[in-house]
Amino acid sequence: MAPVIQPHLALPAKTRQGATTVSRPRDVLAMLRDSTIPDAPPAGLIVLSGHAAVYRLGLCAATDLALAGETILYLAGANIFDPFLVGRLARASGVTPSRVLQRIHVSRAFTCHQMARLVTDSLASAIERYGARWVILCGPLETLYDESVPDQEATRLFHTMRLALQRLAQQDVQILCVSPLPTMASNARRGFLAALRAHADRAIDVREAEDGIWLREQEAAGSPCWTIPRAVWSRL
């Protein structure tokens, strides 16, 4: 199948408090492309974390990449994959949903051991098999918060996955991890997200405000930020 070339969608010029503001559902894809998805993706690890909106943003990123002709490996640790959202965004771009969905290869992990096996044992071969340059991990830490798994075992699995992701990120692969803030986790596990962010090439915070969803890159003072108005977010 010939790649679907997704034209660049210029962001609206309106800003608020130094943030770029999108005005249509379709602009969310452009915002993500300008903020988290470079035109020519270098090797690296991006962590998008914070509000639970990160799950939907991860799907938006997967859709945008598929529209551009990329093959995406999507690992769902939180068992969240909404094909209807992908379909809506595809149709908004004038593309048949099936053409987008067939470029997104989904694997689900229901336990921390399954997620660890996907990342450490299966991911490298899947990247080679599909010729994929993009991996999206949705909720890679969620299964590690399972209280039936001892802290020591969860910590071991986390470090095993983190090292595997770092090795892959040093190759010609872009990895996007989307992870909400931990709600119920032991003190030993609450640091997993901070550790993953510390080893990432880019870390972007997502938070909910009264006027919508805000994203800010954590680099230094004056780092870029973007906002998705609530009216736009509710139409996704």
Tab-separated table of C-alpha atoms in Angstrom:
chain	number	residue	atom	x	y	z
A	1	MET	CA	0.000	0.000	0.000
A	2	ALA	CA	1.358	3.445	-0.871
A	3	PRO	CA	2.018	5.699	2.122
A	4	VAL	CA	-0.606	8.279	2.944
A	5	ILE	CA	1.244	11.597	2.886
A	6	GLN	CA	-0.158	13.783	5.628
A	7	PRO	CA	0.261	17.473	4.739
A	8	HIS	CA	1.666	19.784	7.348
A	9	LEU	CA	-1.139	21.468	9.251
A	10	ALA	CA	-0.129	24.965	10.348
A	11	LEU	CA	-0.947	25.795	13.933
A	12	PRO	CA	-3.257	28.738	14.613
A	13	ALA	CA	-1.377	31.910	15.532
A	14	LYS	CA	-3.485	32.659	18.607
A	15	THR	CA	-1.577	32.294	21.871
A	16	ARG	CA	-2.498	32.557	25.510
A	17	GLN	CA	0.076	33.061	28.239
A	18	GLY	CA	2.783	32.086	25.791
A	19	ALA	CA	1.097	28.830	24.763
A	20	THR	CA	0.053	27.751	21.300
A	21	THR	CA	-3.689	27.156	21.218
A	22	VAL	CA	-5.352	24.736	18.812
A	23	SER	CA	-8.860	25.412	17.571
A	24	ARG	CA	-10.043	22.240	15.790
A	25	PRO	CA	-9.793	18.510	16.497
A	26	ARG	CA	-7.594	18.105	13.423
A	27	ASP	CA	-5.155	20.671	14.815
A	28	VAL	CA	-4.382	18.329	17.708
A	29	LEU	CA	-2.442	16.157	15.265
A	30	ALA	CA	-0.474	19.166	14.039
A	31	MET	CA	0.239	20.235	17.597
A	32	LEU	CA	1.574	16.796	18.464
A	33	ARG	CA	3.686	16.723	15.336
A	34	ASP	CA	5.277	20.063	16.190
A	35	SER	CA	5.764	19.193	19.857
A	36	THR	CA	6.533	15.475	20.124
A	37	ILE	CA	6.926	14.153	16.590
A	38	PRO	CA	9.834	15.577	14.545
A	39	ASP	CA	9.567	15.494	10.737
A	40	ALA	CA	12.608	13.201	10.544
A	41	PRO	CA	12.513	11.304	13.829
A	42	PRO	CA	15.926	10.843	15.424
A	43	ALA	CA	16.597	7.970	17.754
A	44	GLY	CA	15.320	8.767	21.202
A	45	LEU	CA	12.913	8.249	24.064
A	46	ILE	CA	10.049	10.669	24.714
A	47	VAL	CA	7.968	10.454	27.892
A	48	LEU	CA	4.515	12.065	27.884
A	49	SER	CA	3.170	11.939	31.434
A	50	GLY	CA	0.694	13.482	33.838
A	51	HIS	CA	-3.089	13.661	33.451
A	52	ALA	CA	-4.903	10.574	32.119
A	53	ALA	CA	-5.344	12.532	28.868
A	54	VAL	CA	-1.955	11.081	27.904
A	55	TYR	CA	-3.739	7.899	26.780
A	56	ARG	CA	-5.794	9.734	24.191
A	57	LEU	CA	-2.811	11.841	23.154
A	58	GLY	CA	-0.858	8.635	22.522
A	59	LEU	CA	-3.597	7.442	20.176
A	60	CYS	CA	-3.566	10.813	18.420
A	61	ALA	CA	0.189	10.471	17.930
A	62	ALA	CA	-0.216	6.921	16.560
A	63	THR	CA	-2.878	8.137	14.118
A	64	ASP	CA	-0.770	11.048	12.919
A	65	LEU	CA	2.221	8.806	12.294
A	66	ALA	CA	0.087	6.262	10.433
A	67	LEU	CA	-1.352	9.042	8.270
A	68	ALA	CA	2.225	9.958	7.369
A	69	GLY	CA	2.852	6.384	6.214
A	70	GLU	CA	4.722	5.139	9.275
A	71	THR	CA	4.298	1.654	10.745
A	72	ILE	CA	3.696	1.853	14.490
A	73	LEU	CA	4.148	-0.803	17.161
A	74	TYR	CA	1.637	0.023	19.904
A	75	LEU	CA	2.093	-1.724	23.265
A	76	ALA	CA	-0.964	-1.314	25.472
A	77	GLY	CA	-0.048	-1.861	29.095
A	78	ALA	CA	-3.250	-0.209	30.246
A	79	ASN	CA	-5.308	-2.189	27.693
A	80	ILE	CA	-6.373	1.103	26.123
A	81	PHE	CA	-6.717	1.218	22.362
A	82	ASP	CA	-9.727	3.024	20.914
A	83	PRO	CA	-10.116	2.251	17.199
A	84	PHE	CA	-13.098	4.605	17.037
A	85	LEU	CA	-10.946	7.599	17.975
A	86	VAL	CA	-8.406	6.563	15.347
A	87	GLY	CA	-11.261	6.303	12.831
A	88	ARG	CA	-12.616	9.763	13.657
A	89	LEU	CA	-9.213	11.378	13.255
A	90	ALA	CA	-8.582	9.502	10.017
A	91	ARG	CA	-11.893	10.648	8.535
A	92	ALA	CA	-11.164	14.228	9.645
A	93	SER	CA	-8.025	13.983	7.499
A	94	GLY	CA	-9.961	12.540	4.541
A	95	VAL	CA	-8.556	9.005	4.894
A	96	THR	CA	-10.396	5.705	5.250
A	97	PRO	CA	-9.967	4.452	8.856
A	98	SER	CA	-8.932	0.957	7.743
A	99	ARG	CA	-5.905	2.392	5.913
A	100	VAL	CA	-4.718	3.936	9.164
A	101	LEU	CA	-5.569	1.043	11.462
A	102	GLN	CA	-3.652	-1.488	9.378
A	103	ARG	CA	-0.462	0.488	10.043
A	104	ILE	CA	-0.849	0.271	13.831
A	105	HIS	CA	0.152	-3.121	15.256
A	106	VAL	CA	-1.265	-3.543	18.768
A	107	SER	CA	0.070	-5.866	21.483
A	108	ARG	CA	-1.567	-5.977	24.916
A	109	ALA	CA	0.019	-6.788	28.259
A	110	PHE	CA	-2.197	-7.575	31.250
A	111	THR	CA	0.585	-8.282	33.777
A	112	CYS	CA	3.962	-6.729	34.497
A	113	HIS	CA	5.703	-9.938	33.396
A	114	GLN	CA	3.881	-9.837	30.047
A	115	MET	CA	4.883	-6.194	29.557
A	116	ALA	CA	8.488	-6.955	30.456
A	117	ARG	CA	8.584	-9.810	27.939
A	118	LEU	CA	7.119	-7.597	25.213
A	119	VAL	CA	9.710	-4.896	25.810
A	120	THR	CA	12.777	-7.057	26.419
A	121	ASP	CA	12.129	-10.146	24.272
A	122	SER	CA	9.612	-9.293	21.531
A	123	LEU	CA	10.014	-5.641	20.634
A	124	ALA	CA	13.367	-5.752	18.854
A	125	SER	CA	12.301	-8.599	16.566
A	126	ALA	CA	8.950	-6.916	15.856
A	127	ILE	CA	10.750	-3.700	14.885
A	128	GLU	CA	12.864	-5.661	12.411
A	129	ARG	CA	9.928	-7.707	11.100
A	130	TYR	CA	7.691	-4.703	10.380
A	131	GLY	CA	10.458	-2.235	9.558
A	132	ALA	CA	8.989	0.101	12.167
A	133	ARG	CA	10.696	3.304	13.253
A	134	TRP	CA	8.114	4.185	15.912
A	135	VAL	CA	7.060	2.446	19.125
A	136	ILE	CA	4.301	3.791	21.375
A	137	LEU	CA	4.033	2.356	24.877
A	138	CYS	CA	0.671	3.127	26.432
A	139	GLY	CA	0.768	2.785	30.217
A	140	PRO	CA	4.038	0.812	30.382
A	141	LEU	CA	4.177	1.304	34.152
A	142	GLU	CA	0.568	0.502	34.973
A	143	THR	CA	1.076	-3.235	35.386
A	144	LEU	CA	4.036	-2.603	37.694
A	145	TYR	CA	1.706	-1.046	40.249
A	146	ASP	CA	-0.022	-4.392	40.848
A	147	GLU	CA	0.129	-4.891	44.627
A	148	SER	CA	0.168	-8.676	44.244
A	149	VAL	CA	3.698	-8.328	42.812
A	150	PRO	CA	6.399	-7.746	45.480
A	151	ASP	CA	8.195	-4.399	45.394
A	152	GLN	CA	11.537	-6.062	44.733
A	153	GLU	CA	10.205	-7.934	41.698
A	154	ALA	CA	8.447	-4.853	40.306
A	155	THR	CA	11.648	-2.840	40.702
A	156	ARG	CA	13.690	-5.512	38.926
A	157	LEU	CA	11.255	-5.622	36.019
A	158	PHE	CA	11.184	-1.835	35.758
A	159	HIS	CA	14.950	-1.542	35.476
A	160	THR	CA	15.028	-4.384	32.938
A	161	MET	CA	12.451	-2.591	30.771
A	162	ARG	CA	14.117	0.802	31.157
A	163	LEU	CA	17.484	-0.537	30.021
A	164	ALA	CA	15.876	-2.300	27.049
A	165	LEU	CA	14.095	0.899	26.008
A	166	GLN	CA	17.328	2.874	26.294
A	167	ARG	CA	19.128	0.385	24.071
A	168	LEU	CA	16.381	0.561	21.439
A	169	ALA	CA	16.335	4.359	21.610
A	170	GLN	CA	20.021	4.375	20.663
A	171	GLN	CA	19.107	2.708	17.387
A	172	ASP	CA	17.045	4.175	14.541
A	173	VAL	CA	13.856	3.941	16.609
A	174	GLN	CA	11.703	6.620	18.227
A	175	ILE	CA	9.915	5.510	21.404
A	176	LEU	CA	6.992	7.425	22.872
A	177	CYS	CA	5.938	6.379	26.392
A	178	VAL	CA	2.613	7.737	27.611
A	179	SER	CA	2.013	7.273	31.310
A	180	PRO	CA	-0.368	8.938	33.790
A	181	LEU	CA	0.728	9.854	37.283
A	182	PRO	CA	0.568	6.866	39.659
A	183	THR	CA	-2.526	6.944	41.869
A	184	MET	CA	-2.119	3.873	44.059
A	185	ALA	CA	1.439	2.608	44.330
A	186	SER	CA	3.883	1.859	47.113
A	187	ASN	CA	6.628	4.363	47.886
A	188	ALA	CA	9.119	2.066	46.188
A	189	ARG	CA	7.182	2.258	42.910
A	190	ARG	CA	6.130	5.890	42.890
A	191	GLY	CA	9.609	6.762	41.658
A	192	PHE	CA	9.374	4.652	38.499
A	193	LEU	CA	7.909	7.468	36.416
A	194	ALA	CA	10.461	10.018	37.620
A	195	ALA	CA	13.271	7.572	36.815
A	196	LEU	CA	11.894	6.957	33.323
A	197	ARG	CA	11.619	10.698	32.704
A	198	ALA	CA	15.164	11.241	33.982
A	199	HIS	CA	16.534	8.838	31.351
A	200	ALA	CA	14.374	10.190	28.504
A	201	ASP	CA	15.615	12.426	25.708
A	202	ARG	CA	12.476	14.535	26.101
A	203	ALA	CA	9.897	14.741	28.897
A	204	ILE	CA	6.550	16.486	28.413
A	205	ASP	CA	4.053	17.136	31.206
A	206	VAL	CA	0.303	16.947	30.585
A	207	ARG	CA	-2.152	18.579	32.970
A	208	GLU	CA	-5.815	19.487	32.997
A	209	ALA	CA	-6.903	23.069	33.619
A	210	GLU	CA	-10.266	24.772	33.615
A	211	ASP	CA	-9.826	25.838	30.000
A	212	GLY	CA	-8.501	22.531	28.631
A	213	ILE	CA	-5.452	20.272	28.404
A	214	TRP	CA	-1.989	21.776	28.706
A	215	LEU	CA	1.342	20.288	27.608
A	216	ARG	CA	4.728	21.674	28.631
A	217	GLU	CA	8.174	20.362	27.813
A	218	GLN	CA	10.409	20.090	30.870
A	219	GLU	CA	13.778	21.508	29.916
A	220	ALA	CA	14.302	24.925	31.423
A	221	ALA	CA	12.514	28.161	32.102
A	222	GLY	CA	10.634	29.329	29.046
A	223	SER	CA	10.258	25.829	27.617
A	224	PRO	CA	7.499	25.505	24.994
A	225	CYS	CA	3.931	24.717	25.941
A	226	TRP	CA	0.715	23.937	24.083
A	227	THR	CA	-2.945	23.923	25.036
A	228	ILE	CA	-5.974	22.055	23.692
A	229	PRO	CA	-9.171	23.968	24.568
A	230	ARG	CA	-11.808	21.952	26.375
A	231	ALA	CA	-14.287	22.445	23.519
A	232	VAL	CA	-11.818	20.859	21.088
A	233	TRP	CA	-10.811	18.073	23.466
A	234	SER	CA	-14.432	17.093	24.068
A	235	ARG	CA	-14.968	16.608	20.313
A	236	LEU	CA	-12.129	14.131	19.847
